[in-house]
Short mmCIF file of C-alpha atoms in Angstrom, two decimals:
data_model
loop_
_atom_site.label_atom_id
_atom_site.label_comp_id
_atom_site.label_asym_id
_atom_site.label_seq_id
_atom_site.Cartn_x
_atom_site.Cartn_y
_atom_site.Cartn_z
CA MET W 1 -34.01 19.91 90.22
CA LYS W 2 -34.93 16.25 89.98
CA THR W 3 -35.44 16.65 86.18
CA ASN W 4 -31.97 18.29 85.92
CA LEU W 5 -30.31 15.43 87.76
CA LYS W 6 -32.11 12.88 85.61
CA LYS W 7 -30.83 14.70 82.50
CA ALA W 8 -27.28 14.77 83.88
CA SER W 9 -27.46 11.06 84.75
CA LEU W 10 -28.75 10.20 81.27
CA LEU W 11 -25.99 12.36 79.74
CA LEU W 12 -23.27 10.56 81.75
CA THR W 13 -24.76 7.15 81.01
CA GLY W 14 -24.94 8.01 77.33
CA VAL W 15 -21.32 9.11 77.26
CA MET W 16 -20.21 5.87 78.97
CA ILE W 17 -22.29 3.57 76.78
CA GLY W 18 -22.52 5.43 73.44
CA SER W 19 -18.97 6.74 73.15
CA LYS W 20 -16.08 4.58 72.07
CA LEU W 21 -14.76 3.68 75.45
CA PHE W 22 -11.95 1.75 73.93
CA ALA W 23 -11.21 4.24 71.14
CA GLN W 24 -7.45 4.37 70.75
CA SER W 25 -4.80 5.52 68.35
CA THR W 26 -4.30 2.92 65.62
CA ASP W 27 -1.31 4.64 64.09
CA THR W 28 1.36 1.91 64.08
CA SER W 29 4.07 4.54 63.53
CA ALA W 30 3.55 5.56 67.18
CA THR W 31 4.44 2.06 68.44
CA ALA W 32 8.10 2.82 69.30
CA LYS W 33 7.16 6.23 70.79
CA ASP W 34 4.56 4.63 73.17
CA TYR W 35 6.78 1.68 74.04
CA VAL W 36 7.77 1.00 77.62
CA ARG W 37 9.90 -2.04 78.38
CA PRO W 38 7.68 -4.75 79.84
CA PHE W 39 8.22 -5.69 83.52
CA SER W 40 10.50 -2.70 83.94
CA GLY W 41 8.70 -1.61 87.13
CA GLY W 42 7.11 1.71 88.04
CA GLY W 43 10.31 3.60 87.47
CA GLU W 44 9.60 3.75 83.75
CA LEU W 45 6.15 5.24 84.26
CA ARG W 46 4.63 8.26 85.99
CA THR W 47 2.66 6.96 88.98
CA TRP W 48 1.86 10.19 90.91
CA SER W 49 -0.78 12.65 89.82
CA ILE W 50 -2.82 15.52 91.19
CA GLY W 51 -6.29 16.65 90.21
CA VAL W 52 -8.63 19.63 90.76
CA HIS W 53 -12.34 19.71 90.08
CA GLY W 54 -15.51 21.70 90.57
CA GLY W 55 -19.16 20.94 90.12
CA LEU W 56 -22.62 20.66 91.66
CA LEU W 57 -23.46 19.48 95.17
CA THR W 58 -27.01 18.39 96.03
CA PRO W 59 -28.77 16.35 98.77
CA PHE W 60 -30.49 14.38 95.97
CA THR W 61 -28.85 11.16 94.82
CA ILE W 62 -29.66 8.52 92.24
CA PHE W 63 -30.53 6.14 95.14
CA GLY W 64 -34.05 7.33 95.94
CA ARG W 65 -36.71 9.95 95.22
CA ASN W 66 -36.82 13.49 96.60
CA SER W 67 -40.10 12.64 98.46
CA ARG W 68 -38.17 10.26 100.65
CA GLN W 69 -35.52 12.79 101.72
CA ASP W 70 -35.68 14.68 105.03
CA PHE W 71 -36.21 17.82 102.96
CA THR W 72 -38.10 17.33 99.70
CA ASN W 73 -36.98 20.29 97.60
CA PRO W 74 -33.17 20.06 97.16
CA THR W 75 -31.26 22.63 95.19
CA GLU W 76 -27.81 22.55 93.52
CA GLN W 77 -24.80 24.40 94.97
CA PHE W 78 -21.26 24.78 93.82
CA GLY W 79 -18.57 22.50 95.26
CA TYR W 80 -14.88 22.06 94.55
CA GLY W 81 -12.04 19.84 95.58
CA GLY W 82 -8.86 18.07 94.61
CA TYR W 83 -6.88 14.96 95.15
CA ILE W 84 -3.41 13.41 94.95
CA LYS W 85 -3.17 9.87 93.56
CA LYS W 86 -0.58 7.10 93.56
CA GLN W 87 -1.06 4.54 90.78
CA ILE W 88 -0.07 1.15 92.19
CA LEU W 89 -1.11 -0.95 89.22
CA PRO W 90 -2.29 -0.01 85.72
CA SER W 91 -5.88 -0.52 86.91
CA LEU W 92 -5.60 0.41 90.58
CA GLY W 93 -4.66 3.56 92.33
CA LEU W 94 -4.96 5.06 95.82
CA GLN W 95 -5.96 8.70 96.13
CA ALA W 96 -6.40 11.18 98.97
CA ASP W 97 -9.44 13.36 98.28
CA PHE W 98 -10.54 16.81 99.49
CA LEU W 99 -13.95 18.41 99.01
CA ARG W 100 -15.70 21.62 100.12
CA GLY W 101 -19.04 23.26 99.33
CA LYS W 102 -22.60 23.73 100.53
CA LEU W 103 -25.87 21.75 100.60
CA THR W 104 -29.31 23.39 100.65
CA SER W 105 -32.93 22.17 100.52
CA SER W 106 -36.39 23.22 101.73
CA ASN W 107 -39.68 21.81 102.93
CA SER W 108 -38.92 19.30 105.63
CA GLN W 109 -40.89 16.04 106.10
CA PRO W 110 -43.71 16.18 108.70
CA ASP W 111 -42.76 15.25 112.21
CA VAL W 112 -44.83 13.16 114.68
CA THR W 113 -47.36 15.99 114.89
CA GLY W 114 -48.05 15.80 111.18
CA THR W 115 -46.63 19.26 110.41
CA SER W 116 -43.44 20.36 108.68
CA PRO W 117 -41.24 21.89 111.39
CA TYR W 118 -38.52 23.42 109.14
CA GLY W 119 -38.73 25.60 106.10
CA SER W 120 -35.20 24.97 104.89
CA TYR W 121 -31.62 24.10 105.83
CA SER W 122 -28.14 25.08 104.61
CA THR W 123 -25.15 22.92 105.48
CA LYS W 124 -21.63 24.14 104.90
CA LEU W 125 -19.13 21.35 104.08
CA ASN W 126 -16.13 22.88 105.81
CA TRP W 127 -13.87 20.14 104.62
CA SER W 128 -13.74 16.46 103.92
CA ALA W 129 -10.74 14.14 103.65
CA ALA W 130 -10.99 10.61 102.33
CA LEU W 131 -8.74 7.80 101.12
CA SER W 132 -10.23 6.04 98.09
CA ALA W 133 -9.36 3.23 95.71
CA ASN W 134 -9.55 4.24 92.07
CA ILE W 135 -10.18 1.35 89.68
CA THR W 136 -9.38 2.24 86.07
CA LEU W 137 -11.15 0.21 83.35
CA ALA W 138 -10.17 -0.45 79.77
CA ASN W 139 -6.52 0.74 79.82
CA ILE W 140 -5.36 -2.89 79.38
CA ASN W 141 -6.52 -3.60 75.86
CA TRP W 142 -5.69 -6.42 73.39
CA ARG W 143 -7.22 -4.67 70.35
CA HIS W 144 -5.83 -1.16 70.33
CA GLU W 145 -2.50 0.40 71.23
CA LYS W 146 -3.31 3.51 73.24
CA PRO W 147 -6.43 4.28 75.26
CA PHE W 148 -8.15 7.59 74.83
CA VAL W 149 -10.98 7.21 77.37
CA GLN W 150 -10.64 5.57 80.77
CA PRO W 151 -13.84 4.75 82.69
CA TYR W 152 -13.22 4.46 86.42
CA LEU W 153 -14.85 3.50 89.70
CA THR W 154 -13.96 4.87 93.12
CA ALA W 155 -14.80 3.80 96.69
CA GLY W 156 -13.32 4.88 99.98
CA VAL W 157 -13.77 6.10 103.50
CA GLY W 158 -13.07 9.45 105.20
CA ASN W 159 -13.99 12.16 107.60
CA LEU W 160 -16.51 14.97 106.90
CA ASN W 161 -16.60 18.22 108.86
CA TYR W 162 -19.79 20.22 108.31
CA THR W 163 -22.00 22.89 109.91
CA PRO W 164 -25.77 22.39 109.45
CA ARG W 165 -28.05 25.47 109.89
CA ILE W 166 -31.84 25.00 109.93
CA THR W 167 -34.67 27.53 109.53
CA PRO W 168 -37.86 26.70 111.45
CA VAL W 169 -41.09 27.52 109.69
CA GLY W 170 -41.67 31.23 110.38
CA GLY W 171 -38.37 31.46 112.40
CA GLN W 172 -34.78 32.57 111.97
CA GLN W 173 -31.86 30.40 110.77
CA GLU W 174 -29.92 28.80 113.58
CA ASN W 175 -27.15 26.25 114.11
CA PHE W 176 -28.31 22.68 114.53
CA LYS W 177 -25.43 22.03 116.97
CA LYS W 178 -25.18 24.53 119.78
CA THR W 179 -21.50 23.90 120.64
CA ASP W 180 -18.15 23.98 118.80
CA ASN W 181 -19.50 26.79 116.52
CA GLY W 182 -21.93 24.22 115.14
CA HIS W 183 -19.23 22.02 113.63
CA ILE W 184 -19.78 18.27 113.33
CA ASN W 185 -17.35 15.49 112.36
CA GLU W 186 -18.66 12.25 110.94
CA LEU W 187 -17.44 9.23 109.00
CA PHE W 188 -18.59 9.06 105.42
CA ILE W 189 -18.16 6.66 102.49
CA PRO W 190 -17.69 8.15 98.99
CA VAL W 191 -18.62 5.95 96.00
CA GLY W 192 -18.31 7.22 92.47
CA LEU W 193 -17.78 6.56 88.75
CA GLY W 194 -16.66 8.67 85.79
CA LEU W 195 -14.61 9.09 82.63
CA LYS W 196 -11.15 10.45 82.05
CA PHE W 197 -10.20 11.71 78.57
CA ASP W 198 -6.56 11.83 77.49
CA LEU W 199 -6.20 15.47 76.34
CA ALA W 200 -2.36 15.48 76.16
CA PRO W 201 0.50 13.42 77.56
CA GLY W 202 0.02 13.57 81.33
CA ILE W 203 -3.17 15.73 81.22
CA ASN W 204 -6.65 14.22 81.53
CA LEU W 205 -10.16 15.71 81.54
CA ASP W 206 -12.16 14.21 84.44
CA LEU W 207 -15.94 13.87 84.35
CA GLY W 208 -17.37 12.18 87.40
CA TYR W 209 -20.35 11.54 89.68
CA GLN W 210 -20.05 10.65 93.36
CA VAL W 211 -22.48 9.68 96.06
CA ASN W 212 -21.37 10.27 99.65
CA PHE W 213 -22.98 8.18 102.38
CA VAL W 214 -22.75 10.02 105.72
CA GLN W 215 -22.82 7.71 108.72
CA ALA W 216 -25.26 9.94 110.57
CA ASP W 217 -28.72 11.52 110.17
CA ASN W 218 -27.78 15.08 111.04
CA LEU W 219 -26.21 16.38 107.82
CA ASP W 220 -29.38 18.44 107.17
CA GLY W 221 -29.96 19.27 110.87
CA TYR W 222 -33.09 17.19 110.99
CA ASN W 223 -33.09 13.68 112.52
CA HIS W 224 -35.95 12.15 110.64
CA GLY W 225 -36.65 8.55 109.62
CA ALA W 226 -34.35 5.56 110.11
CA GLY W 227 -31.79 6.17 107.33
CA ASP W 228 -28.54 8.07 107.29
CA ASP W 229 -28.11 11.14 105.15
CA ARG W 230 -26.25 11.27 101.85
CA PHE W 231 -25.45 13.68 99.09
CA SER W 232 -24.11 13.64 95.49
CA TYR W 233 -21.43 15.57 93.65
CA ALA W 234 -21.23 15.81 89.86
CA HIS W 235 -17.97 17.37 88.73
CA ILE W 236 -15.58 18.26 85.90
CA GLY W 237 -11.87 18.72 86.42
CA LEU W 238 -8.32 18.19 85.22
CA GLU W 239 -5.74 15.62 86.28
CA PHE W 240 -1.99 16.27 85.86
CA ALA W 241 0.60 13.53 85.99
CA LEU W 242 3.74 14.34 87.97
CA GLY W 243 7.25 13.49 86.90
CA SER W 244 9.25 13.54 83.73
CA LYS W 245 7.30 14.34 80.58
CA LYS W 246 9.39 11.70 78.83
CA LYS W 247 7.61 9.02 80.76
CA HIS W 248 4.08 7.73 80.21
CA GLN W 249 1.33 7.89 82.82
CA MET W 250 0.64 4.42 84.19
CA ALA W 251 -3.12 4.92 84.34
CA THR W 252 -3.31 5.63 80.57
CA HIS W 253 -0.54 3.29 79.39
CA ASN W 254 -1.42 -0.01 77.74
CA PRO W 255 1.20 -2.56 78.77
CA VAL W 256 -0.15 -5.11 76.27
CA SER W 257 0.93 -2.84 73.43
CA SER W 258 4.46 -2.75 74.74
CA MET W 259 4.45 -6.55 75.10
CA ARG W 260 3.42 -6.85 71.46
CA THR W 261 6.15 -4.43 70.37
CA GLU W 262 8.72 -6.36 72.39
CA TYR W 263 7.57 -9.58 70.72
CA GLN W 264 7.86 -8.05 67.19
CA TRP W 265 11.34 -6.73 67.88
CA GLU W 266 12.63 -10.01 69.21
CA ASN W 267 11.41 -11.85 66.13
CA GLN W 268 13.22 -9.47 63.82
CA ARG W 269 16.56 -10.76 65.03
CA THR W 270 18.02 -13.82 63.39
CA ARG W 271 18.96 -16.97 65.34
CA THR W 272 22.66 -16.43 64.56
CA GLU W 273 22.70 -12.82 65.82
CA LEU W 274 20.90 -13.81 68.97
CA GLN W 275 23.34 -16.69 69.67
CA GLN W 276 26.31 -14.34 69.10
CA GLN W 277 24.87 -11.90 71.64
CA ILE W 278 24.32 -14.67 74.15
CA ASP W 279 27.90 -15.94 73.75
CA ALA W 280 29.32 -12.43 74.05
CA GLU W 281 27.27 -11.78 77.21
CA LYS W 282 28.49 -15.03 78.73
CA ALA W 283 32.08 -14.11 78.11
CA LYS W 284 31.53 -10.64 79.48
CA ASN W 285 29.75 -11.96 82.59
CA ALA W 286 32.55 -14.41 83.23
CA GLN W 287 35.13 -11.59 83.01
CA LEU W 288 32.98 -9.37 85.27
CA ALA W 289 32.66 -12.14 87.84
CA SER W 290 36.43 -12.55 87.83
CA ASP W 291 37.02 -8.81 88.18
CA LEU W 292 34.42 -8.54 90.88
CA ALA W 293 36.04 -11.30 92.89
CA THR W 294 39.40 -9.51 92.65
CA THR W 295 37.86 -6.17 93.56
CA ASN W 296 36.06 -7.55 96.54
CA ALA W 297 39.24 -9.09 97.85
CA ASN W 298 41.01 -5.73 97.59
CA LEU W 299 38.09 -3.75 99.03
CA ALA W 300 37.97 -5.98 102.09
CA LYS W 301 41.43 -4.62 103.01
CA LEU W 302 40.66 -1.01 102.18
CA THR W 303 37.14 -0.41 103.41
CA THR W 304 37.44 -0.74 107.20
CA ASP W 305 36.52 2.49 108.99
CA SER W 306 36.71 1.78 112.75
CA ASP W 307 35.60 5.19 114.04
CA GLY W 308 32.94 5.70 111.33
CA ASP W 309 34.17 9.16 110.31
CA GLY W 310 34.08 8.30 106.54
CA VAL W 311 37.87 7.90 106.22
CA VAL W 312 39.21 4.36 106.02
CA ASP W 313 41.75 3.29 108.63
CA VAL W 314 44.67 3.10 106.16
CA ASN W 315 44.25 6.86 105.42
CA ASP W 316 43.00 7.99 108.89
CA LYS W 317 45.63 10.08 110.59
CA CYS W 318 43.39 10.84 113.59
CA PRO W 319 41.76 7.52 114.63
CA ASN W 320 38.99 7.24 117.22
CA THR W 321 37.33 10.51 116.19
CA PRO W 322 34.17 11.07 118.27
CA ALA W 323 30.86 10.17 116.57
CA GLY W 324 29.41 12.99 114.49
CA GLN W 325 32.66 14.97 114.30
CA LYS W 326 33.27 16.47 110.90
CA VAL W 327 36.71 15.58 109.55
CA ASP W 328 38.94 16.45 106.58
CA GLY W 329 40.36 14.02 104.01
CA SER W 330 42.92 12.65 106.47
CA GLY W 331 40.30 11.92 109.13
CA CYS W 332 41.28 14.82 111.45
CA PRO W 333 38.63 17.18 113.00
CA LEU W 334 37.79 20.30 110.97
CA ALA W 335 38.19 23.63 112.79
CA LYS W 336 34.80 25.14 113.54
CA PRO W 337 34.16 28.33 111.51
CA VAL W 338 33.70 31.55 113.48
CA VAL W 339 30.26 33.04 112.96
CA TYR W 340 29.47 36.61 114.11
CA VAL W 341 26.08 38.16 114.92
CA THR W 342 25.54 40.97 112.43
CA GLU W 343 23.34 44.04 112.67
CA GLU W 344 21.08 42.38 110.08
CA ASP W 345 20.79 39.31 112.36
CA LYS W 346 19.90 41.53 115.29
CA LYS W 347 17.19 43.27 113.17
CA VAL W 348 15.58 39.90 112.42
CA VAL W 349 15.36 39.13 116.17
CA LYS W 350 14.03 42.63 116.95
CA ASP W 351 11.26 42.26 114.31
CA ALA W 352 10.30 38.89 115.89
CA ILE W 353 10.06 40.47 119.35
CA LYS W 354 8.09 43.45 117.98
CA ASN W 355 5.57 41.26 116.11
CA LEU W 356 5.25 38.61 118.93
CA GLU W 357 1.74 38.23 120.41
CA PHE W 358 0.05 35.46 122.33
CA ASP W 359 -3.64 34.70 122.94
CA LEU W 360 -4.81 36.37 126.18
CA GLY W 361 -3.66 34.37 129.23
CA LYS W 362 -2.34 31.54 127.00
CA ALA W 363 0.91 30.33 125.42
CA THR W 364 -0.67 30.10 121.93
CA ILE W 365 1.28 32.20 119.40
CA ARG W 366 -0.98 34.31 117.18
CA ALA W 367 -0.78 33.65 113.46
CA HIS W 368 0.53 37.04 112.35
CA SER W 369 3.61 36.49 114.58
CA LEU W 370 4.69 33.38 112.72
CA PRO W 371 6.39 34.89 109.58
CA SER W 372 8.92 36.83 111.68
CA LEU W 373 9.56 33.71 113.79
CA ASP W 374 10.16 31.77 110.57
CA ARG W 375 12.99 34.21 109.79
CA VAL W 376 14.53 33.68 113.19
CA ALA W 377 14.34 29.86 112.64
CA ARG W 378 16.06 30.22 109.25
CA LEU W 379 18.81 32.32 110.91
CA LEU W 380 19.40 29.63 113.56
CA VAL W 381 19.58 26.92 110.89
CA ASP W 382 21.75 28.82 108.43
CA LYS W 383 24.35 30.18 110.96
CA ASN W 384 24.01 27.58 113.76
CA PHE W 385 23.44 30.36 116.30
CA SER W 386 22.35 29.73 119.93
CA LEU W 387 19.31 31.50 121.31
CA LYS W 388 18.09 32.26 124.85
CA LEU W 389 14.35 32.90 125.35
CA ALA W 390 13.33 34.65 128.55
CA GLY W 391 9.58 34.91 129.26
CA HIS W 392 8.20 37.66 131.55
CA THR W 393 4.77 38.76 132.76
CA ASP W 394 3.26 41.68 134.71
CA ASN W 395 2.08 41.25 138.30
CA THR W 396 -1.53 40.43 137.41
CA GLY W 397 -2.44 37.08 138.86
CA SER W 398 -0.59 34.84 141.29
CA ASP W 399 3.17 34.37 141.36
CA GLU W 400 2.84 30.69 140.54
CA LEU W 401 0.55 31.32 137.56
CA ASN W 402 2.79 34.06 136.15
CA MET W 403 5.91 31.92 136.49
CA ARG W 404 4.23 29.04 134.69
CA LEU W 405 2.75 31.28 131.93
CA SER W 406 6.14 32.96 131.26
CA LYS W 407 7.83 29.54 131.03
CA ASP W 408 5.11 28.10 128.76
CA ARG W 409 5.34 31.01 126.36
CA ALA W 410 9.10 30.70 126.08
CA GLU W 411 8.73 26.98 125.57
CA SER W 412 6.01 27.58 122.94
CA ILE W 413 8.37 29.76 120.90
CA LYS W 414 11.16 27.16 121.25
CA ALA W 415 8.85 24.38 120.06
CA TYR W 416 7.81 26.40 117.02
CA LEU W 417 11.48 27.21 116.05
CA VAL W 418 12.41 23.54 116.44
CA SER W 419 9.47 22.57 114.16
CA LYS W 420 11.03 24.79 111.53
CA GLY W 421 14.38 22.97 111.70
CA ALA W 422 16.24 24.77 114.50
CA ASN W 423 18.52 22.72 116.79
CA ALA W 424 16.67 22.19 120.07
CA SER W 425 19.92 21.76 122.01
CA ARG W 426 20.94 25.32 121.02
CA ILE W 427 17.76 27.03 122.33
CA GLU W 428 17.27 27.73 126.02
CA ALA W 429 13.72 28.65 127.24
CA THR W 430 13.38 30.17 130.72
CA GLY W 431 10.45 31.81 132.52
CA TYR W 432 10.92 34.56 135.09
CA GLY W 433 7.26 35.41 135.81
CA GLU W 434 6.86 38.90 137.30
CA THR W 435 10.26 39.00 138.99
CA GLN W 436 12.10 41.16 136.40
CA PRO W 437 9.84 44.09 135.39
CA ILE W 438 11.23 46.76 133.07
CA ALA W 439 8.41 49.22 133.78
CA THR W 440 5.92 50.02 136.50
CA ASN W 441 3.02 47.63 136.90
CA LYS W 442 0.80 50.45 138.17
CA THR W 443 -0.18 51.56 134.60
CA ALA W 444 -1.59 49.64 131.63
CA ALA W 445 1.33 50.73 129.47
CA GLY W 446 3.81 49.53 132.07
CA ARG W 447 2.10 46.16 132.41
CA GLN W 448 2.06 45.84 128.64
CA ALA W 449 5.80 46.42 128.47
CA ASN W 450 6.44 43.85 131.25
CA ARG W 451 4.52 41.17 129.32
CA ARG W 452 7.31 40.14 126.95
CA VAL W 453 9.65 37.45 125.73
CA GLU W 454 13.29 38.49 125.38
CA PHE W 455 15.50 36.97 122.60
CA THR W 456 19.27 36.80 123.15
CA LEU W 457 21.20 35.62 120.08
CA TYR W 458 24.76 34.38 120.44
#
């Protein structure tokens, strides 16, 4: 494995050093096509991009030998991830990274007794989220017009959620952490480098290598030595620029080339033509200033809207309209449309009641109930209906507990509908506990029927 990593490192180094890092298109006919007006701001360029990648995860890194790791025989495993990036400057971007995968190795270092306590470990990287700075090199170039290869460096900080499982020598694999299903959250620092190749406008091939420094010594489930754990990730992926295809991606655009083009165009104009344009612009600006002064004087008389209903006072036939009231062109309140509850609307509510389930003894809505609740929320938003939620329980448990549970479940549904855009003021959530049974509480089927939330749409 160590030999493979050395080969990969030599290959990446060879690409960075031996390839033409600053190889660009020298076709001068493309100058106008690649031109972006200097100092025009980010609006002329694509600054958002997303990327996906996959590659090899391993506990071994370029910073040290295998013999110094907690486990001395690391193996490679598949990892994958993605990111979304905002390019702030041509050479600087901020990106939010995501990574998943698995780390494995065997043959732990001897403990204080001089023996190796663990045969192997396997750590699942459940997820990681990090915010990193991405420094792009060589896209600002004074010799060539358009970059083809962009070396880059990254550094950031984030949170890593992982589950280490260790296998004692001669024993069975077990979780290192005995609580929370073995999950551990730790701070980590990702540092990396790589190359991006311009495959097409807005599409880049991404080759990278990243070392992740975990701020803990339990990534492999074995607290050994004085140093924190770390792992590396070598990947290949694609980056896609977001936005109009007519715009250039900031990270691959060379602003120096546009400045040169701007200089050449300016020098093609004669002094007489330039002076004529200046004189014409002065005359136009003077006329615009005069027109603007006249317009502002007239607007000051016509733009007062005392009640804030969007209709100026001179045209407002119904002054002092309450705030938020929708009005017509003369400023008078619009009649509210009459909306009826249809059979189709009732069916949406019935489906939600039928599919509604909570965790046992809790107000937590189960995941399979959410799609039908989403349809109820859409109905409330689209038709501005009102909804009454009535929570009920069977007679198991105390009266106080049942009353609170029924209220909490109704409120839980209300909170979910509001999170999907429904108007909270049009939803009433009430709990009745065990006081309104619809079936006998002496049988399991009856108690099941009594544990319910009733929806009343109006």
